[in-house]
Tab-separated table of C-alpha atoms and ligand atoms in Angstrom:
chain	number	residue	atom	x	y	z
A	15	MET	CA	36.029	106.280	64.179
A	16	ALA	CA	34.553	102.816	63.372
A	17	ASP	CA	37.614	101.977	66.105
A	18	THR	CA	36.611	105.101	68.883
A	19	ILE	CA	33.592	103.126	69.297
A	20	ASP	CA	34.427	99.933	69.540
A	21	THR	CA	36.967	101.005	72.082
A	22	ARG	CA	34.158	102.912	73.927
A	23	GLY	CA	31.958	99.635	73.356
A	24	SER	CA	34.301	97.439	75.441
A	25	LEU	CA	35.159	99.660	77.992
A	26	ARG	CA	31.359	100.215	78.488
A	27	ARG	CA	31.384	96.453	79.081
A	28	LEU	CA	34.173	96.071	80.849
A	29	TRP	CA	32.740	98.646	83.471
A	30	ASP	CA	29.088	97.304	83.361
A	31	TRP	CA	31.158	93.824	84.014
A	32	PHE	CA	33.207	95.969	86.759
A	33	TRP	CA	29.994	97.178	88.399
A	34	GLY	CA	27.549	94.935	87.793
A	35	PRO	CA	26.019	91.518	90.073
A	36	THR	CA	27.807	88.579	89.491
A	37	ALA	CA	26.740	85.690	91.510
A	38	VAL	CA	26.649	87.893	94.779
A	39	LEU	CA	28.679	91.075	94.885
A	40	SER	CA	29.928	92.819	91.726
A	41	VAL	CA	33.934	91.888	91.493
A	42	GLY	CA	33.925	95.764	91.479
A	43	PHE	CA	32.222	96.210	94.835
A	44	THR	CA	34.528	93.010	96.428
A	45	LEU	CA	37.796	95.027	94.798
A	46	VAL	CA	37.087	97.695	96.952
A	47	ALA	CA	35.330	96.306	99.867
A	48	GLY	CA	38.708	94.105	99.996
A	49	PHE	CA	40.864	97.373	99.555
A	50	LEU	CA	39.076	98.819	102.121
A	51	ALA	CA	39.734	95.944	105.045
A	52	GLY	CA	43.436	96.154	103.522
A	53	ILE	CA	43.655	99.029	104.632
A	54	LEU	CA	42.462	98.442	107.579
A	55	PHE	CA	43.950	95.799	108.672
A	56	TRP	CA	47.403	97.131	106.976
A	57	GLY	CA	46.969	100.077	109.593
A	58	GLY	CA	46.109	98.016	112.728
A	59	PHE	CA	49.430	95.991	111.700
A	60	HIS	CA	51.329	98.706	111.209
A	61	TRP	CA	49.977	100.665	114.760
A	62	THR	CA	50.954	97.544	116.623
A	63	LEU	CA	54.711	97.414	115.042
A	64	GLU	CA	55.105	100.916	115.861
A	65	MET	CA	52.967	100.801	119.390
A	66	THR	CA	56.309	97.739	120.197
A	67	ASN	CA	59.160	100.148	118.724
A	68	SER	CA	58.653	102.362	122.051
A	69	GLU	CA	60.961	102.905	123.869
A	70	ALA	CA	58.551	103.115	126.773
A	71	PHE	CA	57.056	99.372	125.655
A	72	CYS	CA	60.232	98.585	125.790
A	73	VAL	CA	60.939	99.592	129.166
A	74	SER	CA	57.444	98.429	130.752
A	75	CYS	CA	59.563	95.057	130.743
A	76	HIS	CA	62.743	96.487	130.953
A	77	THR	CA	62.390	98.334	133.663
A	78	MET	CA	65.657	98.094	136.002
A	79	GLU	CA	68.247	100.538	135.695
A	80	THR	CA	70.537	98.489	135.113
A	81	ASN	CA	68.919	99.291	131.268
A	82	LEU	CA	67.628	101.985	130.931
A	83	GLY	CA	70.108	104.137	133.441
A	84	GLU	CA	72.644	103.388	131.679
A	85	TYR	CA	71.418	103.716	128.700
A	86	ARG	CA	70.733	107.703	129.465
A	87	GLU	CA	74.165	108.444	130.460
A	88	THR	CA	75.229	107.509	126.517
A	89	ILE	CA	75.481	109.977	123.906
A	90	HIS	CA	73.171	108.391	122.411
A	91	TYR	CA	70.375	109.641	124.689
A	92	ASN	CA	71.008	113.043	124.777
A	93	ASN	CA	73.852	115.149	122.657
A	94	HIS	CA	73.988	118.629	120.852
A	95	SER	CA	72.555	117.659	118.347
A	96	GLY	CA	69.291	116.610	119.679
A	97	VAL	CA	69.289	113.381	117.424
A	98	ARG	CA	68.294	110.802	119.483
A	99	ALA	CA	68.954	107.124	119.215
A	100	VAL	CA	66.281	105.365	121.087
A	101	CYS	CA	66.254	101.466	121.832
A	102	ALA	CA	64.328	100.156	118.897
A	103	ASP	CA	66.558	102.648	116.549
A	104	CYS	CA	69.223	99.771	117.531
A	105	HIS	CA	67.492	96.814	117.948
A	106	VAL	CA	64.702	96.580	115.719
A	107	PRO	CA	65.393	96.559	111.536
A	108	LYS	CA	63.682	99.096	110.137
A	109	GLU	CA	63.707	97.031	106.682
A	110	TRP	CA	59.689	95.326	107.145
A	111	GLN	CA	60.129	91.590	106.465
A	112	HIS	CA	63.136	91.791	109.458
A	113	LYS	CA	61.191	93.857	111.731
A	114	VAL	CA	58.382	91.240	111.293
A	115	LYS	CA	60.779	88.544	111.494
A	116	ALA	CA	62.117	90.292	114.832
A	117	LYS	CA	58.968	90.410	116.782
A	118	ILE	CA	57.935	87.284	116.059
A	119	ILE	CA	60.962	86.331	117.835
A	120	ALA	CA	60.784	88.531	120.939
A	121	VAL	CA	57.739	86.955	121.661
A	122	LYS	CA	60.190	84.567	123.377
A	123	ASP	CA	61.122	87.208	125.660
A	124	VAL	CA	57.203	87.488	126.892
A	125	TYR	CA	57.591	83.548	127.800
A	126	HIS	CA	61.562	85.172	129.169
A	127	GLU	CA	59.663	87.895	131.239
A	128	LEU	CA	57.041	85.601	133.212
A	129	ARG	CA	59.395	83.709	134.000
A	130	GLY	CA	61.071	86.894	135.923
A	131	SER	CA	64.754	85.562	133.765
A	132	ILE	CA	65.541	88.743	134.341
A	133	ALA	CA	63.989	90.222	137.041
A	134	THR	CA	66.233	91.627	139.343
A	135	PRO	CA	69.412	93.507	138.830
A	136	GLU	CA	71.744	90.021	139.718
A	137	LEU	CA	70.017	87.802	137.288
A	138	TYR	CA	70.722	90.569	135.057
A	139	GLU	CA	73.659	90.534	135.472
A	140	GLU	CA	74.213	86.372	135.398
A	141	ARG	CA	72.416	87.012	132.354
A	142	ARG	CA	73.947	89.837	131.035
A	143	LEU	CA	77.166	88.425	128.928
A	144	GLN	CA	74.918	85.790	127.450
A	145	MET	CA	72.656	88.536	126.117
A	146	ALA	CA	74.579	90.861	124.438
A	147	ALA	CA	76.760	88.221	122.689
A	148	LEU	CA	73.281	87.381	121.425
A	149	VAL	CA	73.143	91.390	120.523
A	150	TRP	CA	76.594	90.753	118.985
A	151	LYS	CA	75.833	87.891	116.896
A	152	LYS	CA	73.115	89.308	114.924
A	153	MET	CA	74.930	92.737	114.670
A	154	LYS	CA	78.198	91.385	113.324
A	155	ALA	CA	76.219	88.735	110.949
A	156	ASN	CA	73.993	92.216	109.689
A	157	ASP	CA	77.237	93.779	108.836
A	158	SER	CA	76.040	96.290	112.088
A	159	ARG	CA	72.618	97.053	109.622
A	160	GLU	CA	70.753	99.009	112.658
A	161	CYS	CA	73.797	101.648	113.434
A	162	ARG	CA	73.703	102.022	109.521
A	163	ASN	CA	70.152	103.457	109.376
A	164	CYS	CA	71.809	106.706	111.353
A	165	HIS	CA	75.983	106.836	110.354
A	166	ASN	CA	77.163	105.784	107.261
A	167	PHE	CA	81.224	105.586	106.508
A	168	GLU	CA	80.704	107.544	103.429
A	169	TYR	CA	79.087	110.544	105.448
A	170	MET	CA	81.958	111.253	108.134
A	171	ASP	CA	84.182	113.593	107.552
A	172	PHE	CA	86.902	112.075	107.945
A	173	THR	CA	89.662	115.169	107.704
A	174	ILE	CA	87.020	116.526	111.352
A	175	GLN	CA	87.431	113.315	113.561
A	176	GLU	CA	89.935	112.992	115.671
A	177	THR	CA	93.058	111.222	114.517
A	178	ARG	CA	92.675	107.585	116.173
A	179	ALA	CA	88.813	107.649	114.538
A	180	ALA	CA	89.779	108.638	111.432
A	181	SER	CA	92.490	106.018	111.094
A	182	GLU	CA	90.092	103.220	112.257
A	183	HIS	CA	87.449	103.881	110.310
A	184	GLN	CA	90.564	103.487	107.326
A	185	ARG	CA	91.294	100.593	108.337
A	186	ALA	CA	87.508	99.562	108.749
A	187	ILE	CA	86.974	100.680	105.041
A	188	ASP	CA	90.425	98.612	103.826
A	189	THR	CA	89.427	95.192	105.670
A	190	GLY	CA	85.476	94.650	105.911
A	191	MET	CA	84.954	95.407	109.500
A	192	THR	CA	81.949	96.563	111.116
A	193	CYS	CA	80.624	98.857	113.578
A	194	ILE	CA	80.556	96.142	116.747
A	195	ASP	CA	84.066	94.732	116.508
A	196	CYS	CA	85.249	98.120	117.849
A	197	HIS	CA	82.712	99.649	119.273
A	198	GLN	CA	80.826	97.265	122.258
A	199	GLY	CA	79.071	99.273	124.952
A	200	ILE	CA	77.826	102.109	123.630
A	201	ALA	CA	74.369	102.138	125.252
A	202	HIS	CA	75.486	99.688	128.328
A	203	ASN	CA	77.838	98.502	130.416
A	204	LEU	CA	80.225	95.631	129.395
A	205	PRO	CA	80.934	92.841	132.130
A	206	ALA	CA	84.198	91.178	132.687
A	207	GLY	CA	85.597	89.402	129.821
A	208	TYR	CA	83.179	90.409	127.017
A	209	LEU	CA	86.420	90.854	124.652
A	210	GLU	CA	86.937	86.821	125.012
A	211	GLU	CA	83.063	86.685	124.053
A	212	TYR	CA	82.760	88.930	121.495
A	213	GLU	CA	85.857	86.587	120.132
A	214	ARG	CA	83.998	83.678	120.335
A	215	VAL	CA	81.007	85.242	118.729
A	216	VAL	CA	83.623	85.753	115.676
A	217	LYS	CA	84.476	82.755	115.507
A	218	SER	CA	80.601	80.727	115.997
A	219	LEU	CA	79.985	82.701	112.720
A	220	GLN	CA	81.949	80.582	110.843
A	221	LYS	CA	83.411	83.068	107.993
A	222	PRO	CA	86.582	81.414	106.605
A	223	SER	CA	89.576	82.359	109.852
A	224	ALA	CA	92.083	83.059	107.141
A	225	SER	CA	89.257	86.312	106.151
A	226	THR	CA	91.154	89.688	105.691
A	227	GLU	CA	88.214	91.061	107.779
A	228	THR	CA	88.199	87.915	110.568
A	229	ASN	CA	92.122	88.634	110.983
A	230	ALA	CA	91.550	92.570	110.972
A	231	VAL	CA	89.176	92.035	114.331
A	232	LYS	CA	91.188	89.748	115.787
A	233	ALA	CA	94.233	92.001	115.661
A	234	TYR	CA	91.743	94.728	116.607
A	235	LEU	CA	90.444	92.436	120.139
A	236	ALA	CA	94.665	91.920	121.154
A	237	ASP	CA	95.616	95.113	120.960
A	238	LYS	CA	92.938	95.869	123.185
A	239	THR	CA	92.810	93.064	125.608
A	240	GLN	CA	96.522	94.430	126.201
B	16	HEC	C1	57.084	91.977	127.775
B	16	HEC	C2	58.073	91.768	128.200
B	16	HEC	C3	59.500	92.647	127.170
B	16	HEC	C4	59.071	93.813	126.421
B	16	HEC	C5	58.163	94.321	126.094
B	16	HEC	C6	61.008	93.592	125.822
B	16	HEC	N1	61.631	92.550	126.447
B	16	HEC	FE1	63.456	92.457	125.915
B	16	HEC	N2	63.334	90.650	126.444
B	16	HEC	C7	62.868	90.707	128.016
B	16	HEC	C8	63.501	89.780	128.310
B	16	HEC	C9	62.124	89.293	130.001
B	16	HEC	C10	64.460	89.338	128.375
B	16	HEC	C11	65.353	87.653	128.525
B	16	HEC	C12	65.441	87.182	127.955
B	16	HEC	C13	66.140	86.128	127.833
B	16	HEC	O1	66.633	85.773	128.853
B	16	HEC	O2	66.568	85.110	127.252
B	16	HEC	C14	64.391	90.439	126.944
B	16	HEC	C15	65.530	90.225	126.356
B	16	HEC	C16	66.219	91.339	125.504
B	16	HEC	C17	67.211	91.551	125.116
B	16	HEC	C18	68.959	90.910	124.354
B	16	HEC	C19	68.972	89.814	123.554
B	16	HEC	C20	67.404	88.701	123.091
B	16	HEC	O3	67.818	89.316	122.010
B	16	HEC	O4	67.043	88.235	123.914
B	16	HEC	C21	67.561	92.121	123.873
B	16	HEC	C22	68.388	93.436	123.508
B	16	HEC	C23	66.492	93.637	124.645
B	16	HEC	N3	65.295	92.322	124.920
B	16	HEC	C24	65.388	94.806	123.567
B	16	HEC	C25	64.396	94.851	123.496
B	16	HEC	C26	63.791	96.127	123.180
B	16	HEC	C27	64.149	97.447	122.206
B	16	HEC	C28	62.430	96.041	122.993
B	16	HEC	C29	61.473	97.065	122.895
B	16	HEC	C30	61.287	97.437	121.511
B	16	HEC	C31	61.986	94.778	124.290
B	16	HEC	N4	63.451	94.621	124.657
B	16	HEC	C32	60.736	94.912	124.343
B	16	HEC	C33	61.282	90.937	128.075
B	16	HEC	C34	61.253	92.077	127.266
B	17	HEC	C1	68.729	106.862	115.497
B	17	HEC	C2	70.110	107.166	115.340
B	17	HEC	C3	70.923	106.512	115.475
B	17	HEC	C4	71.941	104.887	115.844
B	17	HEC	C5	70.648	103.976	115.205
B	17	HEC	C6	72.953	105.053	116.396
B	17	HEC	N1	73.444	106.300	116.608
B	17	HEC	FE1	75.170	106.130	117.103
B	17	HEC	N2	75.168	108.370	117.340
B	17	HEC	C7	73.871	109.077	116.647
B	17	HEC	C8	73.832	110.031	117.104
B	17	HEC	C9	73.004	111.236	116.959
B	17	HEC	C10	75.031	110.480	117.739
B	17	HEC	C11	75.817	111.141	118.321
B	17	HEC	C12	76.330	112.824	117.608
B	17	HEC	C13	77.023	114.040	118.150
B	17	HEC	O1	75.431	114.619	118.328
B	17	HEC	O2	77.672	113.940	118.276
B	17	HEC	C14	76.008	108.770	117.868
B	17	HEC	C15	77.075	109.318	118.364
B	17	HEC	C16	77.758	107.815	117.903
B	17	HEC	C17	79.435	107.784	118.486
B	17	HEC	C18	80.163	108.528	119.478
B	17	HEC	C19	80.308	108.829	120.453
B	17	HEC	C20	80.963	109.500	121.423
B	17	HEC	O3	81.492	109.530	122.576
B	17	HEC	O4	81.587	110.258	120.687
B	17	HEC	C21	79.791	106.592	118.037
B	17	HEC	C22	80.645	105.518	118.397
B	17	HEC	C23	78.221	105.627	117.428
B	17	HEC	N3	77.127	106.266	117.396
B	17	HEC	C24	78.514	104.361	117.376
B	17	HEC	C25	76.782	103.289	117.120
B	17	HEC	C26	76.445	102.525	116.900
B	17	HEC	C27	78.427	101.229	116.449
B	17	HEC	C28	74.983	102.388	116.218
B	17	HEC	C29	74.725	101.149	116.264
B	17	HEC	C30	75.289	99.265	117.719
B	17	HEC	C31	75.166	103.538	116.656
B	17	HEC	N4	75.431	104.382	116.724
B	17	HEC	C32	73.430	103.998	116.042
B	17	HEC	C33	72.862	108.056	116.524
B	17	HEC	C34	72.629	106.880	115.765
B	18	HEC	C1	88.843	99.110	113.553
B	18	HEC	C2	87.549	99.952	114.776
B	18	HEC	C3	86.584	100.339	114.097
B	18	HEC	C4	85.107	99.882	113.090
B	18	HEC	C5	85.586	98.897	113.053
B	18	HEC	C6	84.473	101.312	113.671
B	18	HEC	N1	84.558	102.262	114.325
B	18	HEC	FE1	83.953	104.260	114.902
B	18	HEC	N2	85.692	104.858	116.043
B	18	HEC	C7	86.909	103.687	116.411
B	18	HEC	C8	87.351	104.416	116.958
B	18	HEC	C9	89.073	104.187	117.698
B	18	HEC	C10	87.038	105.664	117.809
B	18	HEC	C11	87.598	107.100	118.494
B	18	HEC	C12	87.345	106.284	120.049
B	18	HEC	C13	85.921	105.965	120.637
B	18	HEC	O1	85.295	107.220	120.175
B	18	HEC	O2	85.499	105.336	120.412
B	18	HEC	C14	85.927	105.963	116.694
B	18	HEC	C15	84.764	106.926	117.055
B	18	HEC	C16	83.644	107.023	116.296
B	18	HEC	C17	83.342	107.923	116.435
B	18	HEC	C18	82.880	108.953	116.520
B	18	HEC	C19	83.722	110.025	115.841
B	18	HEC	C20	83.758	111.526	116.311
B	18	HEC	O3	84.428	112.978	115.710
B	18	HEC	O4	83.062	111.949	117.134
B	18	HEC	C21	81.571	107.512	116.091
B	18	HEC	C22	80.592	108.357	115.264
B	18	HEC	C23	81.632	106.262	115.177
B	18	HEC	N3	83.086	105.786	115.682
B	18	HEC	C24	81.000	105.543	114.502
B	18	HEC	C25	81.088	104.078	113.854
B	18	HEC	C26	80.299	103.495	112.724
B	18	HEC	C27	79.036	103.746	112.980
B	18	HEC	C28	81.225	102.358	112.800
B	18	HEC	C29	80.306	101.007	111.636
B	18	HEC	C30	79.708	101.661	109.617
B	18	HEC	C31	81.804	102.330	113.547
B	18	HEC	N4	82.626	103.301	113.955
B	18	HEC	C32	83.531	101.330	113.012
B	18	HEC	C33	86.894	102.273	115.467
B	18	HEC	C34	86.010	102.247	115.024
B	19	HEC	C1	73.107	102.893	120.187
B	19	HEC	C2	72.321	101.911	120.002
B	19	HEC	C3	71.699	100.987	121.873
B	19	HEC	C4	70.294	102.029	121.411
B	19	HEC	C5	69.851	103.027	121.893
B	19	HEC	C6	70.042	101.151	122.821
B	19	HEC	N1	70.629	99.529	122.811
B	19	HEC	FE1	71.119	98.007	124.206
B	19	HEC	N2	71.975	97.142	123.439
B	19	HEC	C7	73.265	97.826	121.742
B	19	HEC	C8	74.355	96.849	121.664
B	19	HEC	C9	75.365	97.683	120.625
B	19	HEC	C10	74.246	95.948	123.000
B	19	HEC	C11	75.390	94.577	122.672
B	19	HEC	C12	75.808	95.048	124.114
B	19	HEC	C13	77.167	96.056	124.339
B	19	HEC	O1	77.773	95.727	123.259
B	19	HEC	O2	76.969	96.527	124.922
B	19	HEC	C14	73.665	95.912	123.358
B	19	HEC	C15	72.429	94.838	124.361
B	19	HEC	C16	71.102	94.900	124.712
B	19	HEC	C17	71.253	93.882	125.866
B	19	HEC	C18	71.369	93.104	126.292
B	19	HEC	C19	72.430	92.579	127.303
B	19	HEC	C20	73.356	93.927	127.469
B	19	HEC	O3	73.369	94.898	128.626
B	19	HEC	O4	74.309	94.243	126.420
B	19	HEC	C21	69.734	94.719	126.650
B	19	HEC	C22	68.565	94.198	127.118
B	19	HEC	C23	69.256	96.012	125.721
B	19	HEC	N3	70.501	95.995	124.710
B	19	HEC	C24	68.146	96.706	126.140
B	19	HEC	C25	67.912	97.766	125.232
B	19	HEC	C26	66.842	98.518	125.648
B	19	HEC	C27	65.867	98.443	126.452
B	19	HEC	C28	67.545	99.920	125.201
B	19	HEC	C29	66.497	101.354	125.513
B	19	HEC	C30	66.190	101.640	127.117
B	19	HEC	C31	68.777	100.329	124.739
B	19	HEC	N4	69.134	99.139	124.418
B	19	HEC	C32	69.205	100.319	123.960
B	19	HEC	C33	73.480	99.016	121.346
B	19	HEC	C34	71.535	100.062	121.801
């Protein structure tokens, strides 16, 4: 019995301390106010992240038909199941720590936009291979993480895939190859010389060049170039 009263007493004191005036404001008030401010800040922050993920936002700069037009002809824009992958689904990470980093790096694009680096279709074509290589490098390094937000080898029914797809996917699982190793150009046109450039990207990633994976990629690319 005494125990209960004691507990109640100390809870009471804790309650008073929490809500009572300390120097200026009560601890409780400060925490609650801080919490609310945090939600407002976080909401605004989150809204900014969401807004800058929309197709309309990307296309506000990537207006040229080159980019949007090509992608609109692909299965990720229109397909029988009605699931669309928009620009950010493939280009911006979902996990927030990676997402925030990507957004910060993307600030450089504002500078390039102001300089007009890809302002005309001609300039775009000049830079396309270089830009594509940047994307490949990221996808190769993160094991095509963004593709895997929607696709997963484990959920693929190889028995209903066409034979070539099923056997290549088995090969990919066995050798550790990643989506982008074989699926370049799924959303945009590929410039001339892309396979050589892709090979350079793979080499630049400094994996042991004799690794099973690197050998598998080399063999696959060699097959393609024939
Ligand atoms: C402020 C204008 C602007 C906005 C908004 C913008 N971009 Fe860009 N983006 C550029 C410019 C300019 C380049 C060319 C940079 C260069 O020349 O290196 C570029 C390059 C790229 C590249 C090539 C690879 C790289 O990292 O440079 C990709 C991919 C890309 N943008 C995707 C996106 C996506 C997806 C969005 C929306 C989430 C987006 N961009 C929003 C201006 C913009
Ligand atoms: C937002 C989800 C999403 C993301 C991200 C995504 N995909 Fe897809 N992908 C789809 C859907 C949906 C389809 C169409 C499925 C259908 O209806 O047949 C598809 C179809 C495909 C196809 C079949 C093409 C064809 O012609 O039949 C390939 C290959 C593919 N995706 C590869 C990729 C790769 C590689 C990436 C990463 C660069 C990627 N996808 C990212 C959702 C996504
Ligand atoms: C070793 C090469 C290779 C790798 C790695 C690879 N694919 Fe494929 N994939 C193919 C080939 C070849 C096809 C059949 C032709 C085509 O659609 O390009 C195919 C077909 C597909 C299809 C269409 C299947 C169908 O039956 O409609 C999807 C979706 C797909 N791949 C997604 C992926 C994703 C996602 C990854 C990574 C998790 C991946 N692939 C990795 C070679 C590969
Ligand atoms: C299904 C995934 C997917 C979607 C959706 C997608 N991209 Fe890409 N994007 C890629 C891949 C993969 C590359 C690397 C080059 C290649 O293989 O075509 C790339 C390359 C690029 C590049 C580099 C230059 C080039 O042409 O290769 C730019 C810029 C770009 N994307 C912008 C966009 C914008 C803007 C959108 C939306 C209108 C978009 N992407 C939608 C997968 C995607």
